[in-house]
Structures are given as structure tokens and as C-alpha cells.
Short mmCIF file of C-alpha atoms and ligand atoms in Angstrom, two decimals:
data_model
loop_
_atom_site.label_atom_id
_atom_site.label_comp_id
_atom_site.label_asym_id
_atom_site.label_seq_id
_atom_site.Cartn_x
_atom_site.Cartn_y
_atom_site.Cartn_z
CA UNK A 1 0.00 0.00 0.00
CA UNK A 2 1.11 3.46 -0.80
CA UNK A 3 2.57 5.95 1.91
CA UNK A 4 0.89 9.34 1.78
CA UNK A 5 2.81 12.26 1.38
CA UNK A 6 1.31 15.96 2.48
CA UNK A 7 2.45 19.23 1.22
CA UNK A 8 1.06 22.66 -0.03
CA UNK A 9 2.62 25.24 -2.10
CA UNK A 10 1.62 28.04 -0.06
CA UNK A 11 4.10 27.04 2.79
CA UNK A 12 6.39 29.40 1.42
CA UNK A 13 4.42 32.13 1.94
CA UNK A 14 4.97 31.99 6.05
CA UNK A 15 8.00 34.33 5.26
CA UNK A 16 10.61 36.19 6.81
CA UNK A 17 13.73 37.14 5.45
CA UNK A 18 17.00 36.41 8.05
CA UNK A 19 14.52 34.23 10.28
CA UNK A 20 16.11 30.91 10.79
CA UNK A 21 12.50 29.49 9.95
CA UNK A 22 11.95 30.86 6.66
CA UNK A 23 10.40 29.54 3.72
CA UNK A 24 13.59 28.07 2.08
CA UNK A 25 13.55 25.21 4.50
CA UNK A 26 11.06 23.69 2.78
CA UNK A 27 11.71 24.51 -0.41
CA UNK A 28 15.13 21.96 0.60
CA UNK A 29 13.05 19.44 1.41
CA UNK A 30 10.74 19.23 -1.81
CA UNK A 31 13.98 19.32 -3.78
CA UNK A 32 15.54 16.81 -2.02
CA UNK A 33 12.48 14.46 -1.89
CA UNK A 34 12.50 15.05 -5.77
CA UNK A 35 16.03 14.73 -6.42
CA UNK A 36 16.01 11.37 -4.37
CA UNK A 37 13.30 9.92 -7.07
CA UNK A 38 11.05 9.97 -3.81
CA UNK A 39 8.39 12.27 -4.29
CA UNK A 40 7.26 9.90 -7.49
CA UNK A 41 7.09 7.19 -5.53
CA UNK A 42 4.83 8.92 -2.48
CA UNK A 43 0.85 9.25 -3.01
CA UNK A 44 0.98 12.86 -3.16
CA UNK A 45 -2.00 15.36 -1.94
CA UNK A 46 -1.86 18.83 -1.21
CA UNK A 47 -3.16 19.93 2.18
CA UNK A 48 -6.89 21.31 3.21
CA UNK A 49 -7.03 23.86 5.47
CA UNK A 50 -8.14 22.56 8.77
CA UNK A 51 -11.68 22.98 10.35
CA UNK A 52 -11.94 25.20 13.42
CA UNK A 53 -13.73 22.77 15.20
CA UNK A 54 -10.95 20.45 15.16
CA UNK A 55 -8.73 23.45 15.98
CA UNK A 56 -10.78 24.03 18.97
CA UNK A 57 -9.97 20.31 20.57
CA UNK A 58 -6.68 21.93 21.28
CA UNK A 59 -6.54 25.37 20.99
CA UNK A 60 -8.33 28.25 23.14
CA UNK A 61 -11.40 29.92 20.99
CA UNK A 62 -9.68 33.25 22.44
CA UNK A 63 -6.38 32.40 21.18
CA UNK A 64 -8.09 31.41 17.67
CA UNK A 65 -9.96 34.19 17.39
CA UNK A 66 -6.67 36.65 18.35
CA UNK A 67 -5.12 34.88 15.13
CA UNK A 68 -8.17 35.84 12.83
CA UNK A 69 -8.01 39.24 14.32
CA UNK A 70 -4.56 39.92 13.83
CA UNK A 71 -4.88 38.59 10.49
CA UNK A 72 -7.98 40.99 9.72
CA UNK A 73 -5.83 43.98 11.09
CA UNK A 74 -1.99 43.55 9.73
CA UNK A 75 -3.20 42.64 6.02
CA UNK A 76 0.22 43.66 4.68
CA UNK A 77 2.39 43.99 7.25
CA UNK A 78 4.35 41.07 9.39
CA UNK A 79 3.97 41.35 12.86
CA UNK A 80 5.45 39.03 15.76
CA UNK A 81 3.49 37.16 18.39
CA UNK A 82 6.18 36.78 20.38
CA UNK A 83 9.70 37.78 19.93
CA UNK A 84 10.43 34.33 17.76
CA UNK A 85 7.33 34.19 15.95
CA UNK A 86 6.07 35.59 13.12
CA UNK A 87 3.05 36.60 11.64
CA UNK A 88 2.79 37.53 7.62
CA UNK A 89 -0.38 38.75 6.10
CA UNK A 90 -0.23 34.58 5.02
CA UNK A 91 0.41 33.07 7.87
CA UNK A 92 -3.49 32.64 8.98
CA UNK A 93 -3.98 30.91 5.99
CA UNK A 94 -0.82 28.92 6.01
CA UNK A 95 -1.18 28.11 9.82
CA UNK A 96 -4.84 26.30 8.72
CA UNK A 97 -2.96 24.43 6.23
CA UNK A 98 -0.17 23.05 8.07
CA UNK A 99 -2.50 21.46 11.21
CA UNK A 100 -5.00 20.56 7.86
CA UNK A 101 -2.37 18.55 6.11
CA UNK A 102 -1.65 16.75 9.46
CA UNK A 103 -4.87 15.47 10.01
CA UNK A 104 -5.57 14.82 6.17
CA UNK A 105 -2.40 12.34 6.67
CA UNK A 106 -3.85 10.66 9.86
CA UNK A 107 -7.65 10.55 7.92
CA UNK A 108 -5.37 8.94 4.74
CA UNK A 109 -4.09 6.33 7.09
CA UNK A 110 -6.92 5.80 8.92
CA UNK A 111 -8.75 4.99 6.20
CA UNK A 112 -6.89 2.71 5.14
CA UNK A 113 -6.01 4.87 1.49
CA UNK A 114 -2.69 4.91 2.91
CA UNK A 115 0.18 2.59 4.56
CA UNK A 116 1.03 5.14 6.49
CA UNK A 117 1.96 8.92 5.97
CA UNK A 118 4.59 12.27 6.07
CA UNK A 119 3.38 15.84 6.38
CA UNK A 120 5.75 18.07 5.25
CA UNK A 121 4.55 21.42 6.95
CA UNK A 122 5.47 24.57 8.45
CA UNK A 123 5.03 26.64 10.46
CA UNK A 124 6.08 23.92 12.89
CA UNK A 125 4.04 23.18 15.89
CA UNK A 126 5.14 21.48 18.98
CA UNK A 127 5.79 24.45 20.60
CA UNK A 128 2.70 26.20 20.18
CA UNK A 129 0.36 25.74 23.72
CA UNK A 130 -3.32 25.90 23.61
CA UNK A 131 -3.40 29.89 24.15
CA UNK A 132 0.16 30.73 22.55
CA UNK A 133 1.75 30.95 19.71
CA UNK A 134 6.18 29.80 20.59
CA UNK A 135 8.94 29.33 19.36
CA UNK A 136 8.60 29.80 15.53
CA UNK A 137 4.96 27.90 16.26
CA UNK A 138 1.94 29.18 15.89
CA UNK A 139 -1.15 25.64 15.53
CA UNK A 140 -0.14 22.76 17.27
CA UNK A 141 0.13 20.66 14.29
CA UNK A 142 0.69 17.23 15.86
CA UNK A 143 -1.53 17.56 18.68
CA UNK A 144 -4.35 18.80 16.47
CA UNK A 145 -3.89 15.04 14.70
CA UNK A 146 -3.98 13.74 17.24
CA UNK A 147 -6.95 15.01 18.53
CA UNK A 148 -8.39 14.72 15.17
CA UNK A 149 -7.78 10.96 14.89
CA UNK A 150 -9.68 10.41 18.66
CA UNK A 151 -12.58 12.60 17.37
CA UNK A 152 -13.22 11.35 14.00
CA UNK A 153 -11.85 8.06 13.95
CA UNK A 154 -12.02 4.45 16.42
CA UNK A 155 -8.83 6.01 18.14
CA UNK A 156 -8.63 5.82 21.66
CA UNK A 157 -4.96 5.77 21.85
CA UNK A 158 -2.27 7.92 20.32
CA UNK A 159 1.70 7.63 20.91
CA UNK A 160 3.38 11.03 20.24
CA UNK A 161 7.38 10.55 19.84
CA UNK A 162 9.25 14.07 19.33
CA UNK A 163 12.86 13.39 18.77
CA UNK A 164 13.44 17.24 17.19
CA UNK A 165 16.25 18.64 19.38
CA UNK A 166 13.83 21.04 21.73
CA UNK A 167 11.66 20.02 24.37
CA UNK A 168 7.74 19.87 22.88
CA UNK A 169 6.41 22.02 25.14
CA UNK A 170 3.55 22.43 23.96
CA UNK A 171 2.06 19.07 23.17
CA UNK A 172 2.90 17.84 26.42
CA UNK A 173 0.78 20.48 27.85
CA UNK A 174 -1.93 19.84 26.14
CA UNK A 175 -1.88 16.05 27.02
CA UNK A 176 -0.26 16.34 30.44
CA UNK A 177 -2.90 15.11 32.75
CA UNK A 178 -4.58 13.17 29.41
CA UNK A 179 -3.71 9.08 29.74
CA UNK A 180 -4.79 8.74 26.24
CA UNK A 181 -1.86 10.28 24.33
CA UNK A 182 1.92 8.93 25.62
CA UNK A 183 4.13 12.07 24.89
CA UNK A 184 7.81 10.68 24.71
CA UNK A 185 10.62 13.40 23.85
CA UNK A 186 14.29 13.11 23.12
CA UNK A 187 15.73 17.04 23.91
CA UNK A 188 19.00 18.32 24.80
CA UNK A 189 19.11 19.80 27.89
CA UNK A 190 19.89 22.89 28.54
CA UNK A 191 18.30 24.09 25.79
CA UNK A 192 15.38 26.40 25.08
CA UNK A 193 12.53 26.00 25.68
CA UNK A 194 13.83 25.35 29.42
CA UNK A 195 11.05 22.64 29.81
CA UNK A 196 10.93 18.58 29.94
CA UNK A 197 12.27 17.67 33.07
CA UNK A 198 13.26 13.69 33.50
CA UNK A 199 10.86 14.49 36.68
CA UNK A 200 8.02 15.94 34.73
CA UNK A 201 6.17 12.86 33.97
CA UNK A 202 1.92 13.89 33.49
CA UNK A 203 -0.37 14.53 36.21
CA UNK A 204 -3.29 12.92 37.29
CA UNK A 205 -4.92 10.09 35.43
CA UNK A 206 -1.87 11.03 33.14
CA UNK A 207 0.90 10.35 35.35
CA UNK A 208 3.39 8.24 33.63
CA UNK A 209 2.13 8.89 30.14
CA UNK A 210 4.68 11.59 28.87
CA UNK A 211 8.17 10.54 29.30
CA UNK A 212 10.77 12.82 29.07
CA UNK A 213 14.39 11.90 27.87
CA UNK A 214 16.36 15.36 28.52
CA UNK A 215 19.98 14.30 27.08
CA UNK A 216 23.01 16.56 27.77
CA UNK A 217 24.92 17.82 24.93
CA UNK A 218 27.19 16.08 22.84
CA UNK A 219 25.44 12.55 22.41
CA UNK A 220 24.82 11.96 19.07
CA UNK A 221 23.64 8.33 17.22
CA UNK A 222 24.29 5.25 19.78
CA UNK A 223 22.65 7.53 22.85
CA UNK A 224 19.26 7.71 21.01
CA UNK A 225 19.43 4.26 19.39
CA UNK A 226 19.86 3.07 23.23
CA UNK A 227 17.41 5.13 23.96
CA UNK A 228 14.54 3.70 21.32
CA UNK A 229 15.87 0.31 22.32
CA UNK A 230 15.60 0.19 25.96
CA UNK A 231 12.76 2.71 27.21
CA UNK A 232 10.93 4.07 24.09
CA UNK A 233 10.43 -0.28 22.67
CA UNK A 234 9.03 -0.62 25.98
CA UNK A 235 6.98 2.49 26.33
CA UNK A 236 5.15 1.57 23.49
CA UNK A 237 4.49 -1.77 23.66
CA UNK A 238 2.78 -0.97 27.46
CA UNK A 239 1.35 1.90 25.96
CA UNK A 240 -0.23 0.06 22.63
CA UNK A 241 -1.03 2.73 20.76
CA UNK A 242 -3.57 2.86 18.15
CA UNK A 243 -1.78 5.18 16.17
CA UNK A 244 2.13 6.74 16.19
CA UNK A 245 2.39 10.50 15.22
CA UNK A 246 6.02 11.70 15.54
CA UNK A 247 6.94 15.33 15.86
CA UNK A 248 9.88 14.96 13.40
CA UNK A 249 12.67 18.02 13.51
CA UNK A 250 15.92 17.46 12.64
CA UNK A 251 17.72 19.88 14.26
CA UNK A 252 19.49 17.20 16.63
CA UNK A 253 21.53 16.27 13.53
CA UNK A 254 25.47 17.62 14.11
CA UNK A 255 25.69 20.45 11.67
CA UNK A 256 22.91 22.02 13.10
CA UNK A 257 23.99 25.45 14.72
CA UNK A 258 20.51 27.08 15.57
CA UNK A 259 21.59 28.62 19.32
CA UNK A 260 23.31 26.67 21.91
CA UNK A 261 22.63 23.39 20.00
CA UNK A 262 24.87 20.62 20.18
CA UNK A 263 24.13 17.44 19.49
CA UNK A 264 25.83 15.07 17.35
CA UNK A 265 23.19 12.73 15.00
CA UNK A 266 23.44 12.05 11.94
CA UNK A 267 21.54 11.27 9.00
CA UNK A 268 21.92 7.58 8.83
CA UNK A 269 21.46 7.93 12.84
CA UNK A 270 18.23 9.80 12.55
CA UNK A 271 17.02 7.26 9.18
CA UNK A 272 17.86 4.38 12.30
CA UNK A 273 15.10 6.06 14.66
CA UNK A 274 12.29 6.34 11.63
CA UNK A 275 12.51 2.65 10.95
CA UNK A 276 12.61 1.88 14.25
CA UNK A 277 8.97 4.07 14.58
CA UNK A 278 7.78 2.36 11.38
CA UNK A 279 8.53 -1.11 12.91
CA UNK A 280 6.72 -0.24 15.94
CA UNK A 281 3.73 1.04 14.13
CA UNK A 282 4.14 -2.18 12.26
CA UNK A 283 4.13 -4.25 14.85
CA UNK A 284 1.86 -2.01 17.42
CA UNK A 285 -1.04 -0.35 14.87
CA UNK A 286 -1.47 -1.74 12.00
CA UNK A 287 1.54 0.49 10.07
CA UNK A 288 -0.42 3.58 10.90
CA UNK A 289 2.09 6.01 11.53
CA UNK A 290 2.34 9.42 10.02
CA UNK A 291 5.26 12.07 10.64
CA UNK A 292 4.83 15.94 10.73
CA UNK A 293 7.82 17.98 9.94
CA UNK A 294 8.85 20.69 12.95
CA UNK A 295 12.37 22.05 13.42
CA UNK A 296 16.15 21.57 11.17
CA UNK A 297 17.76 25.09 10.46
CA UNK A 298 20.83 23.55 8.45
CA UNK A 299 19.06 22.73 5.52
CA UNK A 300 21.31 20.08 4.13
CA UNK A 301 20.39 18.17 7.39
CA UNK A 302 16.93 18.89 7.05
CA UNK A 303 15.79 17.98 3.36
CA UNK A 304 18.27 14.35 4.25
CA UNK A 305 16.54 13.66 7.15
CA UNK A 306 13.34 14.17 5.87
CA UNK A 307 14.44 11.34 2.70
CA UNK A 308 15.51 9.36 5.45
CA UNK A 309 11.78 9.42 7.25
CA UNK A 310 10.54 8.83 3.41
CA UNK A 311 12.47 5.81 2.73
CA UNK A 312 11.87 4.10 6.15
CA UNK A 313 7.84 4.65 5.43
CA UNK A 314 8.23 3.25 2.48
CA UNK A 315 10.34 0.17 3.47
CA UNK A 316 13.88 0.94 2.08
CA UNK A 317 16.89 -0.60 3.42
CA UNK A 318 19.25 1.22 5.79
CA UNK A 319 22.06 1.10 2.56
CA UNK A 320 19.32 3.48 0.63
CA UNK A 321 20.28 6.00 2.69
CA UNK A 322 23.65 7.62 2.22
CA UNK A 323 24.97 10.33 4.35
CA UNK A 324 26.42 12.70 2.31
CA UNK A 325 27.08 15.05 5.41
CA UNK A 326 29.11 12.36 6.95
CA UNK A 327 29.74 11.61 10.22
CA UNK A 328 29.40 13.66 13.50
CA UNK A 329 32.62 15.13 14.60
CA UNK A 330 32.28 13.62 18.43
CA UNK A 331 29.87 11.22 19.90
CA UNK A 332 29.32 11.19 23.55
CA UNK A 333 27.91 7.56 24.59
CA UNK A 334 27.90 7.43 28.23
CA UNK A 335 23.71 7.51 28.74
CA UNK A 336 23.69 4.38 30.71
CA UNK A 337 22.79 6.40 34.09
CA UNK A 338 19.88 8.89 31.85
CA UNK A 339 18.24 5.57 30.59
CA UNK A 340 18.29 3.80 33.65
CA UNK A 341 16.87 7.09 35.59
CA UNK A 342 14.28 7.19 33.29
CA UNK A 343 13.21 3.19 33.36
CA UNK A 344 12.99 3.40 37.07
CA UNK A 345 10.75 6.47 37.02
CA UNK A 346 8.12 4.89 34.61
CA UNK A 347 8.59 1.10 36.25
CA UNK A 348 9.89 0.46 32.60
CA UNK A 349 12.13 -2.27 33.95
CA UNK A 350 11.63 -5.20 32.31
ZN1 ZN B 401 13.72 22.30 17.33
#
């Protein structure tokens, strides 16, 4: 069956020049999927804008209807939300696509049109909250699938994996004290946003379904493979899931320079952790996975990873993917004590 594959030309038009999230990070990832012979073999649709009711499962009708105002008022003129985040005379438009192209992946999968699925979309989202737009985020694109699959669809159970190199914030907000979605981040720590503490773990009839993995600079490919194998494997399988979104940013990758980022992946590193998600799907849901595109500021390491995520949905072997930005300069491996910390606070010992 095919894999879907969700874009829109009007991405581009979320636009600032000098931003770090501008317009020609996507633009690197179409070419790339093309130039890799893999947009020809992906079912490709473009994205609907998404429905304000399924907008308002996650977000606040004030914070909505701020948006729509803004947008009325600054109809040729940017403006920022917040000091990261901007907001072009598009982006209202563009923000509607991006959560709409999410949850037309999920319906594509959950309908069984697709194998499974990749939304290539921006603005990001996994740092937006349900009354604020962050960190280059303005819809909470995953959690808005999420939400959309529960509503519309016989979902009960969602797994949300967010291996971009900043905390998700946002999403695990939405679902802290929700036992229905398992929010499981990978983030260096200290980094911004600040948030994602090993100790944060849900509230409530929540507690113990978001897990976070805060991983000190430096690691790079055999910390996060050790860290799919031993706690997110086992996460998932307790979990069962009925369906695997992943917040996918590359921006852990080692030539990534976006402020105070170090960590040390790499592209076949990162193409190790999609397969790894598409064998759990595989083995959890049925296949149904989709991923949604957030952060990756060095372009190079962006558009890659993204062919990496493609290939893995669409079965390739690890040799399809080359790494043409080759390897990390440093690795630091010692994540024994992180993993074990983390398997003792979520009784994940087997
Ligand atoms: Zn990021």
C-alpha cells in the first residue's frame, strides 16, 4: 500500500527574510524528496485547510480568534506574536494548512487509502500551547492530529514521539494530565525551551504517560538508538497505541547550529530512529504512523533527514540512505545512568 505524502505550495508564503525558519527550508526538502526519485514514488496530496472545530480540541477559541483578528488587522504587514514568531499577512492561511495537512495524513491512514503517511509542513508546531503561539509555532500541528484521529476516527490511543532537538512544550501540555496520548521526547538539555524535566512525567490520570528523555549535549547516534531500544520499545508496547504521530525536527543532527545546539546525529542515525517508529507502528497499529515535519535550520540536514523518514515509510533498506554530510565530529555515549533514571521512574524495567 502506498505511503501518503502531504504538502502545499503556499508554505512558502509563512516568510521572513534572516529568520532561521523561513520559507527556504522547505523549499530543501521538496527538492531533495524530488532529487532522491522519492516524491514519485509517495501518493501525493496537497493539504486542506483545517476545520476550526478540530482546531478548537486543542486550541483556546480566544487564542483562535486573536489569530483571525490579527490577520484581519496587519493585512500587509508582518507582525510578531512573540519575539520568535512571526506573523505575515499569510500566515493565517498557512497556519490552517499546516495542522490541515496533518490530520488529512492521519484521515489517509486511517482509512486505510494509505500505509502510512509524512506531512511536510510549516510553520512547525510542537511548541505552540493551547493559548500561545512559541517558538517559531503558531497551531499545534501534531496535537491537532492527534486530537483529530480520537474525534473522527475508532482512536482511543495515540503515541506522540518528538525526537526534534527542543523540548515539545507544547504538546505535552496539552496532554499532560490526558492518559490517552503517551508524549515521549528526546531534547537536549539545557536548551530552550527550558522545559521537559526527566521528573516531569503527566499529572493525574496522566501520570506516567509523557516521558521525558532530557539528554546533555554532545550525544549523538548510539545515545538515542539506546534510547529507542531500551525505554521508548518498551513504552510503546505498554502503551499500545492505536496510532504513532512523531513530531519529526531534525535539528538534533550535528551540523545544526541554531543557538546553543549541540548534538551530534546524523543522517543515517536519525534514518535508524524512523525505521525503528515504522517497525513499531508495524508491529503495534497496524503500520499507521504518520510524521509531521517541525524544526532543522541547516538545511542540508533537514531535506536528508526528511528522505531518510521517506524511505523508512516506504520500506527501504538502511544502505538506501547515504549520508552525504558524513559523520558527527564527536559522539558522547555514556547515557547508561539517563536511561536507567528514566526506566525506574516509569517502572519500565523489564
Ligand atoms: Zn527544534
Amino acid at each position: 500500500m502506498n505511503t501518503i505524502y502531504i504538502t502545499h505550495p503556499r508554505f512558502v508564503e509563512h516568510e521572513l527574510e534572516g529568520h532561521p525558519e523561513h520559507a527556504g527550508r522547505i523549499r530543501a526538502i521538496w527538492q531533495a524528496l524530488d532529487a532522491e526519485g522519492l516524491s514519485s514514488r509517495l501518493k501525493r496530496l496537497d493539504a486542506p485547510p483545517a476545520i476550526v472545530s478540530d482546531l478548537n480540541a486543542v486550541h483556546e477559541p480566544e487564542y483562535l480568534n486573536l489569530l483571525a483578528q490579527v490577520s484581519r488587522q496587519f493585512r500587509d504587514q508582518t507582525v510578531l506574536l512573540n519575539p520568535d514568531t512571526y506573523f505575515t499577512p499569510a500566515s493565517y492561511d498557512v497556519a490552517f494548512l499546516a495542522a490541515g495537512g496533518a490530520c488529512a495524513a492521519v484521515a489517509e491512514v486511517l482509512l486505510g487509502n494509505a500505509r502510512n503517511g509524512l506531512a511536510v509542513v510549516r510553520p512547525p508546531g510542537h511548541h505552540a500551547t493551547s493559548d500561545e503561539a512559541m517558538g517559531f509555532c503558531i497551531l499545534n500541528n501534531v496535537a491537532i492530529a492527534a486530537r483529530f484521529a480520537q474525534r473522527h476516527f475508532s482512536v482511543r490511543r495515540v503515541m506522540i514521539v518528538d525526537y526534534d532537538v527542543h523540548h515539545g512544550n507544547g504538546t505535552e501540555a496539552i496532554f499532560y494530565d490526558d492518559p490517552s496520548v503517551l508524549f515521549i521526547s528526546t531534547h537536549q538539555s539545557p536548551l530552550y525551551p527550558g522545559t521537559g524535566a526527566l521528573e516531569d512525567r503527566g499529572v493525574g490520570a496522566g501520570e506516567r504517560t509523557t516521558i521525558n528523555i532530557p539528554v546533555p549535549p554532545g550525544h549523538g547516534d548510539q545515545t538515542y538508538a539506546a534510547i529507542f531500544d531500551q525505554i521508548v520499545w518498551r513504552a510503546a508496547r505498554r502503551f499500545a497505541p492505536d496510532l504513532i504521530l512523531v513530531s519529526a525536527g531534525f535539528d538534533a543532527h550535528w551540523s545544526e547550529r541554531l543557538s546553543n545546539v549541540n548534538m551530534n546525529l546524523t543522517i543515517p542515525g536519525f534514518a535508524h530512529l524512523s525505521r525503528e517508529l515504522v517497525r513499531m507502528a508495524e508491529e503495534l497499529c497496524y503500520g499507521r504512523i504518520v510524521f509531521v515535519t517541525e524544526g532543522g535550520y541547516h538545511l542540508d540536514a533537514l531535506s536528508y533527514g526528511v528522505c531518510g523518514v521517506a524511505r523508512a515509510l516506504l520500506g527501504d533498506p538502511p544502505a538506501s540512505v547515504t549520508d552525504r554530510l558524513g559523520a558527527a565530529p564527536s559522539q558522547r555515549t555514556d547515557s547508561n545512568a539517563l536511561i536507567q533514571r528514566v526506566l525506574d521512574l516509569h517502572d519500565l524495567n523489564k
